[in-house]
PDB file of C-alpha atoms in Angstrom:
ATOM      1  CA  MET P   1       0.054   0.018  -0.017  1.00 50.00           C
ATOM      2  CA  SER P   2       1.499   3.215  -0.820  1.00 61.00           C
ATOM      3  CA  GLU P   3       1.561   6.217   1.314  1.00 83.00           C
ATOM      4  CA  ARG P   4      -1.123   8.898   0.944  1.00 91.00           C
ATOM      5  CA  LEU P   5      -0.261  12.512   0.255  1.00 95.00           C
ATOM      6  CA  THR P   6      -1.669  15.198   2.459  1.00 94.00           C
ATOM      7  CA  GLU P   7      -1.876  19.047   2.135  1.00 95.00           C
ATOM      8  CA  GLY P   8       1.541  20.682   1.985  1.00 96.00           C
ATOM      9  CA  ASP P   9       3.577  17.618   0.874  1.00 96.00           C
ATOM     10  CA  PRO P  10       5.511  18.346  -2.189  1.00 97.00           C
ATOM     11  CA  ALA P  11       3.672  16.715  -5.149  1.00 97.00           C
ATOM     12  CA  PRO P  12       5.637  13.974  -6.654  1.00 97.00           C
ATOM     13  CA  ASP P  13       7.503  14.662  -9.950  1.00 96.00           C
ATOM     14  CA  PHE P  14       6.451  12.832 -13.072  1.00 97.00           C
ATOM     15  CA  THR P  15       6.835  12.682 -16.622  1.00 98.00           C
ATOM     16  CA  LEU P  16       4.564  10.570 -18.578  1.00 98.00           C
ATOM     17  CA  SER P  17       3.481  10.097 -22.037  1.00 98.00           C
ATOM     18  CA  ASP P  18       0.289  11.744 -23.183  1.00 98.00           C
ATOM     19  CA  ALA P  19      -2.280  10.261 -25.725  1.00 97.00           C
ATOM     20  CA  ASP P  20       0.045  10.974 -28.659  1.00 97.00           C
ATOM     21  CA  GLY P  21       3.156   9.673 -26.905  1.00 96.00           C
ATOM     22  CA  LYS P  22       4.480  13.113 -26.121  1.00 97.00           C
ATOM     23  CA  PRO P  23       6.245  13.359 -22.626  1.00 98.00           C
ATOM     24  CA  VAL P  24       4.258  15.727 -20.018  1.00 97.00           C
ATOM     25  CA  SER P  25       5.828  16.513 -16.647  1.00 97.00           C
ATOM     26  CA  LEU P  26       4.216  17.936 -13.552  1.00 97.00           C
ATOM     27  CA  ALA P  27       7.159  20.929 -13.898  1.00 97.00           C
ATOM     28  CA  ASP P  28       5.479  21.966 -17.084  1.00 96.00           C
ATOM     29  CA  TYR P  29       2.539  23.282 -14.711  1.00 96.00           C
ATOM     30  CA  ARG P  30       5.074  25.337 -12.281  1.00 95.00           C
ATOM     31  CA  GLY P  31       3.430  28.746 -11.716  1.00 95.00           C
ATOM     32  CA  ARG P  32      -0.098  27.353 -12.308  1.00 94.00           C
ATOM     33  CA  LYS P  33      -2.485  25.467 -10.330  1.00 96.00           C
ATOM     34  CA  VAL P  34      -3.261  22.053 -11.611  1.00 97.00           C
ATOM     35  CA  ILE P  35      -5.854  19.388 -10.952  1.00 97.00           C
ATOM     36  CA  VAL P  36      -4.216  15.945 -11.147  1.00 98.00           C
ATOM     37  CA  TYR P  37      -6.785  13.112 -11.017  1.00 97.00           C
ATOM     38  CA  PHE P  38      -6.113   9.355 -11.087  1.00 97.00           C
ATOM     39  CA  TYR P  39      -8.795   7.186 -12.598  1.00 96.00           C
ATOM     40  CA  PRO P  40      -8.810   3.333 -13.253  1.00 94.00           C
ATOM     41  CA  ALA P  41      -9.478   2.768 -16.998  1.00 93.00           C
ATOM     42  CA  ALA P  42     -10.357   4.788 -20.038  1.00 94.00           C
ATOM     43  CA  SER P  43     -13.505   4.308 -21.791  1.00 91.00           C
ATOM     44  CA  THR P  44     -15.406   2.380 -18.747  1.00 90.00           C
ATOM     45  CA  PRO P  45     -18.773   4.089 -17.406  1.00 88.00           C
ATOM     46  CA  GLY P  46     -17.594   5.949 -14.571  1.00 88.00           C
ATOM     47  CA  CYS P  47     -14.039   7.250 -15.923  1.00 92.00           C
ATOM     48  CA  THR P  48     -16.038   8.401 -18.861  1.00 92.00           C
ATOM     49  CA  LYS P  49     -18.496  10.397 -16.786  1.00 93.00           C
ATOM     50  CA  GLN P  50     -15.640  11.925 -14.608  1.00 94.00           C
ATOM     51  CA  ALA P  51     -13.623  12.789 -17.969  1.00 95.00           C
ATOM     52  CA  CYS P  52     -16.736  14.338 -19.431  1.00 95.00           C
ATOM     53  CA  ASP P  53     -17.381  16.246 -16.317  1.00 95.00           C
ATOM     54  CA  PHE P  54     -14.117  17.688 -16.301  1.00 96.00           C
ATOM     55  CA  ARG P  55     -14.364  18.585 -20.032  1.00 96.00           C
ATOM     56  CA  ASP P  56     -17.683  20.264 -19.584  1.00 96.00           C
ATOM     57  CA  ASN P  57     -16.263  22.464 -16.620  1.00 95.00           C
ATOM     58  CA  LEU P  58     -12.992  23.099 -18.159  1.00 95.00           C
ATOM     59  CA  ALA P  59     -13.648  26.715 -19.203  1.00 95.00           C
ATOM     60  CA  GLU P  60     -14.661  27.644 -15.607  1.00 95.00           C
ATOM     61  CA  LEU P  61     -11.764  25.694 -14.171  1.00 96.00           C
ATOM     62  CA  GLY P  62      -9.434  27.385 -16.653  1.00 95.00           C
ATOM     63  CA  ASP P  63     -10.875  30.874 -15.976  1.00 95.00           C
ATOM     64  CA  ALA P  64     -10.025  30.181 -12.193  1.00 94.00           C
ATOM     65  CA  GLY P  65      -6.510  29.473 -13.246  1.00 95.00           C
ATOM     66  CA  LEU P  66      -6.734  25.745 -12.926  1.00 96.00           C
ATOM     67  CA  ASP P  67      -5.302  23.298 -15.570  1.00 97.00           C
ATOM     68  CA  VAL P  68      -6.374  19.593 -15.415  1.00 97.00           C
ATOM     69  CA  VAL P  69      -4.446  16.560 -16.106  1.00 98.00           C
ATOM     70  CA  GLY P  70      -5.705  12.705 -15.819  1.00 98.00           C
ATOM     71  CA  ILE P  71      -3.533   9.971 -15.114  1.00 98.00           C
ATOM     72  CA  SER P  72      -4.453   6.228 -15.710  1.00 97.00           C
ATOM     73  CA  PRO P  73      -2.520   2.901 -16.374  1.00 97.00           C
ATOM     74  CA  ASP P  74      -3.895   2.821 -19.887  1.00 96.00           C
ATOM     75  CA  LYS P  75      -1.465   2.859 -22.969  1.00 97.00           C
ATOM     76  CA  PRO P  76      -1.323   6.130 -25.010  1.00 98.00           C
ATOM     77  CA  ALA P  77      -3.298   4.370 -27.918  1.00 97.00           C
ATOM     78  CA  LYS P  78      -6.152   3.615 -25.677  1.00 97.00           C
ATOM     79  CA  LEU P  79      -5.969   7.173 -24.251  1.00 97.00           C
ATOM     80  CA  ALA P  80      -5.934   8.380 -27.707  1.00 98.00           C
ATOM     81  CA  ARG P  81      -9.270   6.588 -28.583  1.00 97.00           C
ATOM     82  CA  PHE P  82     -10.905   7.671 -25.476  1.00 97.00           C
ATOM     83  CA  ARG P  83      -9.890  11.284 -25.813  1.00 97.00           C
ATOM     84  CA  ASP P  84     -11.385  11.294 -29.401  1.00 97.00           C
ATOM     85  CA  ALA P  85     -14.397   9.253 -28.548  1.00 97.00           C
ATOM     86  CA  GLU P  86     -15.231  11.815 -25.771  1.00 97.00           C
ATOM     87  CA  GLY P  87     -13.753  15.036 -27.296  1.00 97.00           C
ATOM     88  CA  LEU P  88     -11.505  15.548 -24.173  1.00 97.00           C
ATOM     89  CA  THR P  89      -9.333  18.678 -24.587  1.00 96.00           C
ATOM     90  CA  PHE P  90      -6.953  18.333 -21.309  1.00 97.00           C
ATOM     91  CA  PRO P  91      -4.014  15.711 -21.209  1.00 97.00           C
ATOM     92  CA  LEU P  92      -4.486  12.185 -20.399  1.00 98.00           C
ATOM     93  CA  LEU P  93      -1.135  10.593 -19.262  1.00 98.00           C
ATOM     94  CA  SER P  94      -0.260   6.924 -19.340  1.00 98.00           C
ATOM     95  CA  ASP P  95       1.313   5.227 -16.402  1.00 98.00           C
ATOM     96  CA  PRO P  96       1.201   1.447 -17.442  1.00 96.00           C
ATOM     97  CA  GLU P  97       4.060   0.637 -14.680  1.00 95.00           C
ATOM     98  CA  ARG P  98       2.081   2.470 -11.888  1.00 95.00           C
ATOM     99  CA  GLU P  99       4.899   4.335 -10.518  1.00 96.00           C
ATOM    100  CA  THR P 100       3.310   7.687 -10.422  1.00 96.00           C
ATOM    101  CA  LEU P 101       0.106   6.321  -9.313  1.00 95.00           C
ATOM    102  CA  GLN P 102       1.878   4.712  -6.477  1.00 94.00           C
ATOM    103  CA  ALA P 103       3.846   7.588  -5.764  1.00 96.00           C
ATOM    104  CA  TRP P 104       0.837   9.742  -5.195  1.00 96.00           C
ATOM    105  CA  GLY P 105      -0.840   7.049  -3.100  1.00 94.00           C
ATOM    106  CA  ALA P 106      -3.456   6.241  -5.776  1.00 94.00           C
ATOM    107  CA  PHE P 107      -3.016   2.640  -6.316  1.00 93.00           C
ATOM    108  CA  GLY P 108      -3.353  -0.058  -3.528  1.00 88.00           C
ATOM    109  CA  GLU P 109      -6.042  -2.021  -1.658  1.00 83.00           C
ATOM    110  CA  LYS P 110      -9.542  -0.835  -2.008  1.00 81.00           C
ATOM    111  CA  LYS P 111     -13.242  -2.215  -1.694  1.00 77.00           C
ATOM    112  CA  MET P 112     -15.160  -3.053  -4.862  1.00 70.00           C
ATOM    113  CA  TYR P 113     -18.564  -4.807  -4.694  1.00 76.00           C
ATOM    114  CA  GLY P 114     -17.646  -5.951  -0.998  1.00 82.00           C
ATOM    115  CA  LYS P 115     -14.199  -7.511  -1.980  1.00 84.00           C
ATOM    116  CA  THR P 116     -10.869  -6.198  -1.018  1.00 84.00           C
ATOM    117  CA  VAL P 117      -8.785  -5.799  -4.450  1.00 82.00           C
ATOM    118  CA  THR P 118      -5.700  -4.082  -5.554  1.00 87.00           C
ATOM    119  CA  GLY P 119      -6.083  -1.222  -8.070  1.00 88.00           C
ATOM    120  CA  VAL P 120      -6.284   2.377  -8.909  1.00 91.00           C
ATOM    121  CA  ILE P 121      -7.798   4.279  -6.063  1.00 92.00           C
ATOM    122  CA  ARG P 122     -10.046   7.144  -7.900  1.00 93.00           C
ATOM    123  CA  SER P 123      -8.134  10.303  -6.365  1.00 96.00           C
ATOM    124  CA  THR P 124      -7.792  14.032  -7.029  1.00 96.00           C
ATOM    125  CA  PHE P 125      -5.442  16.398  -6.115  1.00 97.00           C
ATOM    126  CA  LEU P 126      -4.929  20.277  -6.357  1.00 97.00           C
ATOM    127  CA  VAL P 127      -1.254  21.128  -6.769  1.00 97.00           C
ATOM    128  CA  ASP P 128      -0.272  24.756  -6.123  1.00 97.00           C
ATOM    129  CA  GLU P 129       1.928  27.015  -8.366  1.00 96.00           C
ATOM    130  CA  GLU P 130       5.117  25.819  -6.070  1.00 95.00           C
ATOM    131  CA  GLY P 131       4.381  22.116  -6.632  1.00 96.00           C
ATOM    132  CA  LYS P 132       2.854  21.340  -3.178  1.00 97.00           C
ATOM    133  CA  ILE P 133      -0.304  19.495  -2.567  1.00 97.00           C
ATOM    134  CA  GLU P 134      -3.093  22.043  -1.774  1.00 96.00           C
ATOM    135  CA  LYS P 135      -5.946  19.319  -1.755  1.00 95.00           C
ATOM    136  CA  ALA P 136      -5.793  15.638  -1.654  1.00 95.00           C
ATOM    137  CA  MET P 137      -8.913  13.583  -2.088  1.00 94.00           C
ATOM    138  CA  TYR P 138      -8.963   9.824  -2.193  1.00 93.00           C
ATOM    139  CA  ASN P 139     -11.960   7.357  -2.947  1.00 90.00           C
ATOM    140  CA  VAL P 140     -13.615  10.164  -4.766  1.00 90.00           C
ATOM    141  CA  ARG P 141     -16.891   9.297  -6.634  1.00 90.00           C
ATOM    142  CA  ALA P 142     -16.819   9.450 -10.392  1.00 88.00           C
ATOM    143  CA  THR P 143     -20.435  11.042 -10.580  1.00 89.00           C
ATOM    144  CA  GLY P 144     -20.862  14.362  -9.005  1.00 89.00           C
ATOM    145  CA  HIS P 145     -17.130  14.993  -8.239  1.00 86.00           C
ATOM    146  CA  VAL P 146     -16.395  17.843 -10.382  1.00 91.00           C
ATOM    147  CA  ALA P 147     -19.473  19.750  -8.918  1.00 90.00           C
ATOM    148  CA  LYS P 148     -18.172  19.067  -5.586  1.00 89.00           C
ATOM    149  CA  LEU P 149     -14.718  20.020  -6.334  1.00 89.00           C
ATOM    150  CA  ARG P 150     -16.004  23.474  -8.014  1.00 91.00           C
ATOM    151  CA  LYS P 151     -17.901  23.973  -4.952  1.00 90.00           C
ATOM    152  CA  ASP P 152     -15.171  23.174  -2.472  1.00 88.00           C
ATOM    153  CA  LEU P 153     -12.748  25.396  -4.641  1.00 87.00           C
ATOM    154  CA  ALA P 154     -15.541  28.445  -5.008  1.00 88.00           C
ATOM    155  CA  VAL P 155     -15.073  28.076  -8.774  1.00 89.00           C
TER     156      VAL P 155
END
């Protein structure tokens, strides 16, 4: 079980491939706030709902100075299909080795349908301009999460 991050912790750096195979680093966002969210699998019902909620709220989040990045264990080709099918306009990053997921505490044991399984823990983080965790949310729900996030951040 990876250790969970809390507010004030430095956000673990990463450089991962996006849906087109281009490298994207957390350092690319220094000087801006960024929402980093981890989801189990592209094109599944819950993950699609969550990604589309971020897409539909991207303008308001952007106006508030917030960028959005989604990370899953999916390979870039699957992320590209997901992005194109759903019209997603924010980066989707591939972490097939799950190193970034583990560094952020977003991979480990979780309950699913009453059973304990090991997998991606749906999680969302707000990283400040200096690269520190401003907000850490684990075991978030796919539906309604973006609305709750906007409310919590007063966006």
